[in-house]
MMTF fields as JSON, N, C-alpha, C and O atoms, coordinates in Angstrom:
{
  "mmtfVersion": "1.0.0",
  "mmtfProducer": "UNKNOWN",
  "numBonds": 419,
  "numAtoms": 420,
  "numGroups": 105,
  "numChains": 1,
  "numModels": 1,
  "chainsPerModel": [1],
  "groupsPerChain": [105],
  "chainIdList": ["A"],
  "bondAtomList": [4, 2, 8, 6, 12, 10, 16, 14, 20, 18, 24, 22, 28, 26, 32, 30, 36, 34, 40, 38, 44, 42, 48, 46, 52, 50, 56, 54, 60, 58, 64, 62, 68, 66, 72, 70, 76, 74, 80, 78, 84, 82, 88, 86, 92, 90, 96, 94, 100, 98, 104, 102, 108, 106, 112, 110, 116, 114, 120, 118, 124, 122, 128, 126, 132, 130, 136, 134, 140, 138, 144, 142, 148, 146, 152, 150, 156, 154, 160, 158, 164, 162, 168, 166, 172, 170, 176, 174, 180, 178, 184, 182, 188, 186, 192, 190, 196, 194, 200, 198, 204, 202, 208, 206, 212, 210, 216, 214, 220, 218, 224, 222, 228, 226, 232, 230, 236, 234, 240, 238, 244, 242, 248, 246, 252, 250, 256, 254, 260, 258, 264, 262, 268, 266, 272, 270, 276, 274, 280, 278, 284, 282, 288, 286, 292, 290, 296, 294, 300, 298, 304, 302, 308, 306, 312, 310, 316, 314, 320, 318, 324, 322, 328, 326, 332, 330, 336, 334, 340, 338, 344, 342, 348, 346, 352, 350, 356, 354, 360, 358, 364, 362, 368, 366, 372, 370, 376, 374, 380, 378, 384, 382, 388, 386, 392, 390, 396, 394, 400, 398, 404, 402, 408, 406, 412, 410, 416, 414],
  "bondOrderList": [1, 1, 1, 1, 1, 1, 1, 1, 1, 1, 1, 1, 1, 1, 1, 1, 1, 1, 1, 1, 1, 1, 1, 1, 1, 1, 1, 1, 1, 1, 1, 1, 1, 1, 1, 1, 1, 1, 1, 1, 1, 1, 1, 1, 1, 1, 1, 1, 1, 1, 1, 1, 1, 1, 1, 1, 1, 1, 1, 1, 1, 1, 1, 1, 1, 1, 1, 1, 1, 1, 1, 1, 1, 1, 1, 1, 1, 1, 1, 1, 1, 1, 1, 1, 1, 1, 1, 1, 1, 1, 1, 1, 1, 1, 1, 1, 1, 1, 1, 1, 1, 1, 1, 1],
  "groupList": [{"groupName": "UNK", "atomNameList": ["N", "CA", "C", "O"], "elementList": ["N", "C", "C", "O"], "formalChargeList": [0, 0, 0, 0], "bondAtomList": [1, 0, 2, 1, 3, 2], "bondOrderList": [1, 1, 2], "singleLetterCode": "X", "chemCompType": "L-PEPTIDE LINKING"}],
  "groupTypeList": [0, 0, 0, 0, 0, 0, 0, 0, 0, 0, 0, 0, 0, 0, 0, 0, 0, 0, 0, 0, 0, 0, 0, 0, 0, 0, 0, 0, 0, 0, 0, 0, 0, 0, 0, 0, 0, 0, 0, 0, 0, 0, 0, 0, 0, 0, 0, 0, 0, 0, 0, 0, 0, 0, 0, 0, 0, 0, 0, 0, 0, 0, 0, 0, 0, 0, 0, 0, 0, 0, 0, 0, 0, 0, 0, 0, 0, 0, 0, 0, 0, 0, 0, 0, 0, 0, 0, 0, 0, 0, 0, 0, 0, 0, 0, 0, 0, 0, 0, 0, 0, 0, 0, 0, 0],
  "groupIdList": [1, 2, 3, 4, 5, 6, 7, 8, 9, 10, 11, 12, 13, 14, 15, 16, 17, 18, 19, 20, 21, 22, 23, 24, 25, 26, 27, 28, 29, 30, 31, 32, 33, 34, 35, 36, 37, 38, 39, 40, 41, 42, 43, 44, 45, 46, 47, 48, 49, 50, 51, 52, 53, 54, 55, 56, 57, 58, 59, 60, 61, 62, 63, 64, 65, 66, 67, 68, 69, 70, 71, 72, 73, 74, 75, 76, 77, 78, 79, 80, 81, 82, 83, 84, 85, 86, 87, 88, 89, 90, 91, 92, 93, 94, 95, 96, 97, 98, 99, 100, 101, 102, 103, 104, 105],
  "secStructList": [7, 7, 7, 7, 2, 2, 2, 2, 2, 2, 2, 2, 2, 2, 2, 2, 2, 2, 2, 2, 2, 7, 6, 6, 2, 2, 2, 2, 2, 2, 2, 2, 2, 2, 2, 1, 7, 7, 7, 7, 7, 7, 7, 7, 1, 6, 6, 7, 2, 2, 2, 2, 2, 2, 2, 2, 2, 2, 2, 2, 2, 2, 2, 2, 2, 2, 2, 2, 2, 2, 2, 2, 2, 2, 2, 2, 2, 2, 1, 1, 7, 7, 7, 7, 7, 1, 1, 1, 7, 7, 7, 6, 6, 7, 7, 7, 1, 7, 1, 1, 1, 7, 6, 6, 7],
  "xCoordList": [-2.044, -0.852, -1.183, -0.944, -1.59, -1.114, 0.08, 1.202, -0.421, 0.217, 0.624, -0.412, 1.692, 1.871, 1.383, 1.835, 0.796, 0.358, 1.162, 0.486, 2.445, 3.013, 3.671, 4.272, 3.137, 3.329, 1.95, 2.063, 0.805, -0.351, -0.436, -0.856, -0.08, 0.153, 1.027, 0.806, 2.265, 3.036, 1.96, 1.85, 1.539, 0.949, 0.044, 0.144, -1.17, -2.283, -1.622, -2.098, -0.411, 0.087, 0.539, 0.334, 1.219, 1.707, 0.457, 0.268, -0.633, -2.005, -2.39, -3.267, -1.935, -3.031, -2.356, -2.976, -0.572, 0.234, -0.181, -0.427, -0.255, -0.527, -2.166, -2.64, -2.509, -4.083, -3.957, -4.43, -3.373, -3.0, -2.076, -2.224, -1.365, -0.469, -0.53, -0.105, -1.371, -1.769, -3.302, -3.636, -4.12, -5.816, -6.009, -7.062, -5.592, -6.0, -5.683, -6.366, -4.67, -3.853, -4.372, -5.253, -4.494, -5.558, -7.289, -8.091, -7.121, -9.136, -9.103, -10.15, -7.525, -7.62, -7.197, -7.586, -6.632, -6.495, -7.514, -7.628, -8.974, -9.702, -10.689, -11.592, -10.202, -11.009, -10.94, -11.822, -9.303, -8.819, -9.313, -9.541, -9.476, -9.994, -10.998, -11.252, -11.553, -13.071, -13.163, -13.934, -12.83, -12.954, -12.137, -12.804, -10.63, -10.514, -10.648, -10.853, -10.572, -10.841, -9.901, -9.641, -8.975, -7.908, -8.664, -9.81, -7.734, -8.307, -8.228, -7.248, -8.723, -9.332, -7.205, -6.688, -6.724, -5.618, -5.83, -6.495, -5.14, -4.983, -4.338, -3.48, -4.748, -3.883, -3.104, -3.366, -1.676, -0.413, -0.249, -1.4, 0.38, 1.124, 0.453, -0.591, 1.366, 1.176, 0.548, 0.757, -0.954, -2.585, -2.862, -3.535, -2.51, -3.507, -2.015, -0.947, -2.484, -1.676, -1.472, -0.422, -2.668, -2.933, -2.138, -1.668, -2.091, -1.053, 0.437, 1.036, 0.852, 2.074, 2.391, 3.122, 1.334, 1.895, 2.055, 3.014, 0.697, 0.732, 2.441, 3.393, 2.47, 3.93, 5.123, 6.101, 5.231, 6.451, 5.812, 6.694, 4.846, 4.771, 5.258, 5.911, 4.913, 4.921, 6.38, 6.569, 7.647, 8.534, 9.489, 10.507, 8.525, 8.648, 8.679, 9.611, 7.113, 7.153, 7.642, 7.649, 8.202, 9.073, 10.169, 10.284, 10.878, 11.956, 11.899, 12.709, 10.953, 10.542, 10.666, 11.358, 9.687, 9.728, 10.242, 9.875, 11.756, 12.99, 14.14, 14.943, 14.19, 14.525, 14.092, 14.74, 12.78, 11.72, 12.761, 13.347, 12.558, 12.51, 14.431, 14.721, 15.116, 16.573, 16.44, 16.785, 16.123, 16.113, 15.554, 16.179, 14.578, 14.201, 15.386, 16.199, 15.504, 16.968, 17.809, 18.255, 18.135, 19.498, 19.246, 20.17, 18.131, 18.002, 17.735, 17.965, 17.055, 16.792, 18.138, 18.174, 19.37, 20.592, 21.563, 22.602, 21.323, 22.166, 22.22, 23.167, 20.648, 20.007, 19.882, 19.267, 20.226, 20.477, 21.724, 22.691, 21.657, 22.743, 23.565, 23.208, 24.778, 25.62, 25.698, 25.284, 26.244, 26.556, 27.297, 28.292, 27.786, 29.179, 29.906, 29.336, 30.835, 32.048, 31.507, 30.807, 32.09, 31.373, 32.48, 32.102, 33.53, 34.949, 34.944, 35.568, 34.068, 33.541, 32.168, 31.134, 32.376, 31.239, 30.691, 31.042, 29.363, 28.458, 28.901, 30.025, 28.669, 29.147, 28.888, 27.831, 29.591, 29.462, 28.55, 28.645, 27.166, 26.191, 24.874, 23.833, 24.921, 24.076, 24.108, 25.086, 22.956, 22.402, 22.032, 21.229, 22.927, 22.94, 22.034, 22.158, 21.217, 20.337, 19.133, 18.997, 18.136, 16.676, 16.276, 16.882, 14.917, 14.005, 13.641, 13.754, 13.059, 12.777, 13.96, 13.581, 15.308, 15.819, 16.11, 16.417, 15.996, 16.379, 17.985, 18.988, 17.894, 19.241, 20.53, 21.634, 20.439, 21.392, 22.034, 23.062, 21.453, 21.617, 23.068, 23.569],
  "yCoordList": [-26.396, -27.189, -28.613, -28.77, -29.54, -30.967, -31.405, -30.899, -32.493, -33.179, -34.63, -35.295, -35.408, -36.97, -37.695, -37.246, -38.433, -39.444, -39.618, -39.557, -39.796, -40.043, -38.622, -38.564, -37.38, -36.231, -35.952, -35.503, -36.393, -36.008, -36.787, -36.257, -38.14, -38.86, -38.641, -39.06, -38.036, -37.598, -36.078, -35.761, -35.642, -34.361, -34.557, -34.102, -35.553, -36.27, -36.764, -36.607, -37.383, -37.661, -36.737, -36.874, -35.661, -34.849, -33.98, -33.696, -33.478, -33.35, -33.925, -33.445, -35.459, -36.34, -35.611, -35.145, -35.767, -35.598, -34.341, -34.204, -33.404, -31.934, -32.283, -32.348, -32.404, -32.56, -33.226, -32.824, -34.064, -34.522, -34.152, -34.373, -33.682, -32.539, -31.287, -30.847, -30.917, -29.333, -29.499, -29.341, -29.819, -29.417, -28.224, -28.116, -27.129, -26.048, -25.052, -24.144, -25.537, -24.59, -25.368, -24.72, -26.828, -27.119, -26.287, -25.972, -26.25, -25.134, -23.947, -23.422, -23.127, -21.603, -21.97, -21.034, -22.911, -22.859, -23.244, -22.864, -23.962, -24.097, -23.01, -22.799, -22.324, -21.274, -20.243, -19.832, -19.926, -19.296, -19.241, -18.257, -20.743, -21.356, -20.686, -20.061, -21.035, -20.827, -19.001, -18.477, -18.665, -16.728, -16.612, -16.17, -16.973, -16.482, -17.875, -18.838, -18.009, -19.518, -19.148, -17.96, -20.551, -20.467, -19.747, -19.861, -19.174, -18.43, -19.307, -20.041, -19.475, -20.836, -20.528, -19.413, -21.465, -21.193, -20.931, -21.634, -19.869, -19.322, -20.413, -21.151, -20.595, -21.335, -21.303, -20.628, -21.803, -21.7, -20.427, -20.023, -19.862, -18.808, -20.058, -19.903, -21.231, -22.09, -22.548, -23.22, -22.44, -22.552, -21.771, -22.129, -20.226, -19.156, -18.549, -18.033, -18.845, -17.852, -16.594, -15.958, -16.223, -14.828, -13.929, -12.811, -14.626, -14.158, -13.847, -12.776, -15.0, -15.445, -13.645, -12.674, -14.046, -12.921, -11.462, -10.714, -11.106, -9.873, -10.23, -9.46, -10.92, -10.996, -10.709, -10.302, -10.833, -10.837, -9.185, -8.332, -8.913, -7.462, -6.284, -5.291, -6.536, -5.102, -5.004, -3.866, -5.64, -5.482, -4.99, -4.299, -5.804, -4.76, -3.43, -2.69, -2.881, -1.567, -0.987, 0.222, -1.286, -0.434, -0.05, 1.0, -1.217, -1.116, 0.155, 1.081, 0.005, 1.229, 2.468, 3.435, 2.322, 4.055, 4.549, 5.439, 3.496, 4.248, 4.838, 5.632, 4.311, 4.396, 5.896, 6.661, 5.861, 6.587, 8.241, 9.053, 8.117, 8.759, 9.633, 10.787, 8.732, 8.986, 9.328, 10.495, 8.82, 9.43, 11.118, 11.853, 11.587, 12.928, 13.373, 14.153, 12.927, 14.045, 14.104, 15.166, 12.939, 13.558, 14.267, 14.99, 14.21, 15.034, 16.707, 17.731, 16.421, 18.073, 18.784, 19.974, 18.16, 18.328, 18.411, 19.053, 17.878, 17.989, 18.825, 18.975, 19.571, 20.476, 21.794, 22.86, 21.536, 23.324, 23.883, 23.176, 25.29, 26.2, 26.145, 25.826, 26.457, 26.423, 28.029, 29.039, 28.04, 29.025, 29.666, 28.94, 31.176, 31.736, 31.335, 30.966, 31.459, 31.615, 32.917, 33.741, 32.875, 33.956, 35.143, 36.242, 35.155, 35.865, 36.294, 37.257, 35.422, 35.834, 36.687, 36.689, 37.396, 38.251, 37.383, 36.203, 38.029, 37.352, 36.982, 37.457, 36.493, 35.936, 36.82, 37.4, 37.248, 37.991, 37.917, 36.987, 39.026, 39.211, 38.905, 38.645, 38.931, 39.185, 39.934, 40.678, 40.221, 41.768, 41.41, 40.517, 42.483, 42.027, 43.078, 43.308, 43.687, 44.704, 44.187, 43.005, 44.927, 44.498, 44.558, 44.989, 43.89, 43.696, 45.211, 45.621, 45.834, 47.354, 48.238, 49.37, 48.106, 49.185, 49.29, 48.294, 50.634, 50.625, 50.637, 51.019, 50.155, 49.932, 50.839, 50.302, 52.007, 52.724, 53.174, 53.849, 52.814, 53.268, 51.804, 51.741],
  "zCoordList": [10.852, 10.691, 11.122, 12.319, 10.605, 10.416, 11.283, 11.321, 11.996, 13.022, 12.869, 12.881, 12.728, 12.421, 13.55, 14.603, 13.651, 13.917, 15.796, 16.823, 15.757, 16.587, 17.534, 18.607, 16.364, 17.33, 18.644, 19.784, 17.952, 18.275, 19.359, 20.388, 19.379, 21.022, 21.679, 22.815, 21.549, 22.572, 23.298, 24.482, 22.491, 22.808, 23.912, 25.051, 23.251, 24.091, 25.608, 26.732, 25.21, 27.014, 27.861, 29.067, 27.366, 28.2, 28.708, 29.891, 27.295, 28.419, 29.085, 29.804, 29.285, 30.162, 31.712, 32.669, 31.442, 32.962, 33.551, 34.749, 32.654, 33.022, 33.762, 34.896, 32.731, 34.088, 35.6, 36.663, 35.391, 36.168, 37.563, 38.765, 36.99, 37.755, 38.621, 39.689, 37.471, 37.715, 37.197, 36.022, 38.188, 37.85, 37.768, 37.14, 38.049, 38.656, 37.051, 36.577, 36.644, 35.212, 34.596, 34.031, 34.141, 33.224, 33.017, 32.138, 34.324, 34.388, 33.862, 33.482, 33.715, 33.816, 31.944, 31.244, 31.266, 29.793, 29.694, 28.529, 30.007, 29.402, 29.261, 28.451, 30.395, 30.458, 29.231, 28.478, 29.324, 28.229, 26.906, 26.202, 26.619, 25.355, 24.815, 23.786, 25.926, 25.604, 25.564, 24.76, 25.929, 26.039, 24.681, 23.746, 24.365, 23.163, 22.507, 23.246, 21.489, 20.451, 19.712, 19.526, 18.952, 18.293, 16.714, 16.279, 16.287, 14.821, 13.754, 13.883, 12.98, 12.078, 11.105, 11.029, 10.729, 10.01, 8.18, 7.419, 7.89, 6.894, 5.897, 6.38, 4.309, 3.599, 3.063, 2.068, 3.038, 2.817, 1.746, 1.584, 1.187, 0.094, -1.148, -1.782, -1.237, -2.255, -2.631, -3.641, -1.872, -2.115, -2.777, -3.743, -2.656, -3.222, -4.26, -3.932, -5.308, -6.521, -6.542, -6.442, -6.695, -6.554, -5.431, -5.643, -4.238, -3.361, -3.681, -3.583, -4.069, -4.521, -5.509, -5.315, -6.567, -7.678, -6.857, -7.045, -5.688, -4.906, -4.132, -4.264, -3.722, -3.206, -4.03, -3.403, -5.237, -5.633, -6.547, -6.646, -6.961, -7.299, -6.311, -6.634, -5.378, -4.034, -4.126, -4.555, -3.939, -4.108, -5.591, -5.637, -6.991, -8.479, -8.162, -8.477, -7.182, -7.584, -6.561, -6.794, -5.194, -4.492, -5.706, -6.338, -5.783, -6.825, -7.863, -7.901, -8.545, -9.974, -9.183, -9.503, -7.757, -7.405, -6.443, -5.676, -6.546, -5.982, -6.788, -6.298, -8.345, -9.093, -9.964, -10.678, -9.532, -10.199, -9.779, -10.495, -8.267, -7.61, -7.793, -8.108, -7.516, -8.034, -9.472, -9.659, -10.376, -11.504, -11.617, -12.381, -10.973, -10.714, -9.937, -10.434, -8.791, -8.233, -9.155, -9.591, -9.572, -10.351, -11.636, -12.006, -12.437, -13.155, -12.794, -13.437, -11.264, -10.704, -10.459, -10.772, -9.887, -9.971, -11.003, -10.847, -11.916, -12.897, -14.035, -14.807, -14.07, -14.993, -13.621, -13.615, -13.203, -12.453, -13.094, -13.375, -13.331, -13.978, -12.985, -11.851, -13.313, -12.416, -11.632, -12.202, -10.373, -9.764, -9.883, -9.879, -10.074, -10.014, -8.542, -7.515, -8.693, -7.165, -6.744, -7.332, -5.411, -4.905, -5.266, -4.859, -5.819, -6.384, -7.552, -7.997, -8.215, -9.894, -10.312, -9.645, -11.533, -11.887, -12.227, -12.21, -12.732, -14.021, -14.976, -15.134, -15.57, -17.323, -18.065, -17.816, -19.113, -20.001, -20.86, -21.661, -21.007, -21.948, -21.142, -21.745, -20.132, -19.17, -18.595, -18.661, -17.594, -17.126, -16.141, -15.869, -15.154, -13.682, -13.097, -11.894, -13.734, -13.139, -13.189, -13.504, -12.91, -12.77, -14.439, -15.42, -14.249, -15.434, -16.288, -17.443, -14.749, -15.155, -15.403, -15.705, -15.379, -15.297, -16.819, -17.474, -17.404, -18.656, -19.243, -18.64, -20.454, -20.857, -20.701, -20.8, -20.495, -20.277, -18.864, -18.81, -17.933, -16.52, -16.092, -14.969]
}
C-alpha cells in the first residue's frame, strides 16, 4: 500500500518520538522485525483478471448446485407414490399378498 507524501512524514516523526520515548520498545519491534519480516504485498483483484473471473465464478456455481440440488429433492418428493391412510385399503387391482403366493389363496 502506497503512502502520500505527507502521510509518510507524519509517520517518520512519530517514529522519531517513539524512539525517543521508549528506547527499550523501539529494540523489542526491531527485534520483531527482524524474526518475522513483513510479507511482500499481494496485487490488487484489479491487477490480476484472471482472479477477478475466479471470483465471480465460485459464486455461479454455488448458485447451480443449490439449485441442482433442490431440483432433485423435489423431484425425489414429488414422484413418490402416494401412501394409503392408515384407515384405507389398498387400491383396487392390486395384490396385497406376497410375490410367491399363488393366485387363489
Amino acid at each position: 500500500m502506497s503512502h502520500s507524501t505527507d502521510d509518510r512524514r507524519v509517520l517518520a516523526e512519530i517514529e522519531r518520538r517513539l524512539a525517543h520515548d521508549d528506547p527499550e520498545l523501539v529494540a523489542l519491534f526491531v527485534t520483531l522485525v527482524q524474526q518475522f519480516p513483513p510479507a511482500p504485498e499481494e496485487p490488487r483483484p484489479e491487477a490480476r483478471p484472471e482472479r477477478r473471473r475466479r471470483l465471480r465464478r465460485k459464486p455461479a456455481v454455488i448458485v447451480f448446485l443449490l439449485i441442482a440440488v433442490l431440483g432433485l429433492i423435489l423431484t425425489a418428493v414429488l414422484s413418490a407414490p402416494p401412501s394409503p391412510s392408515p384407515g384405507e385399503d389398498a387400491p383396487s387391482g392390486t395384490h396385497s399378498g406376497s410375490v410367491l403366493d399363488p393366485p387363489g389363496r
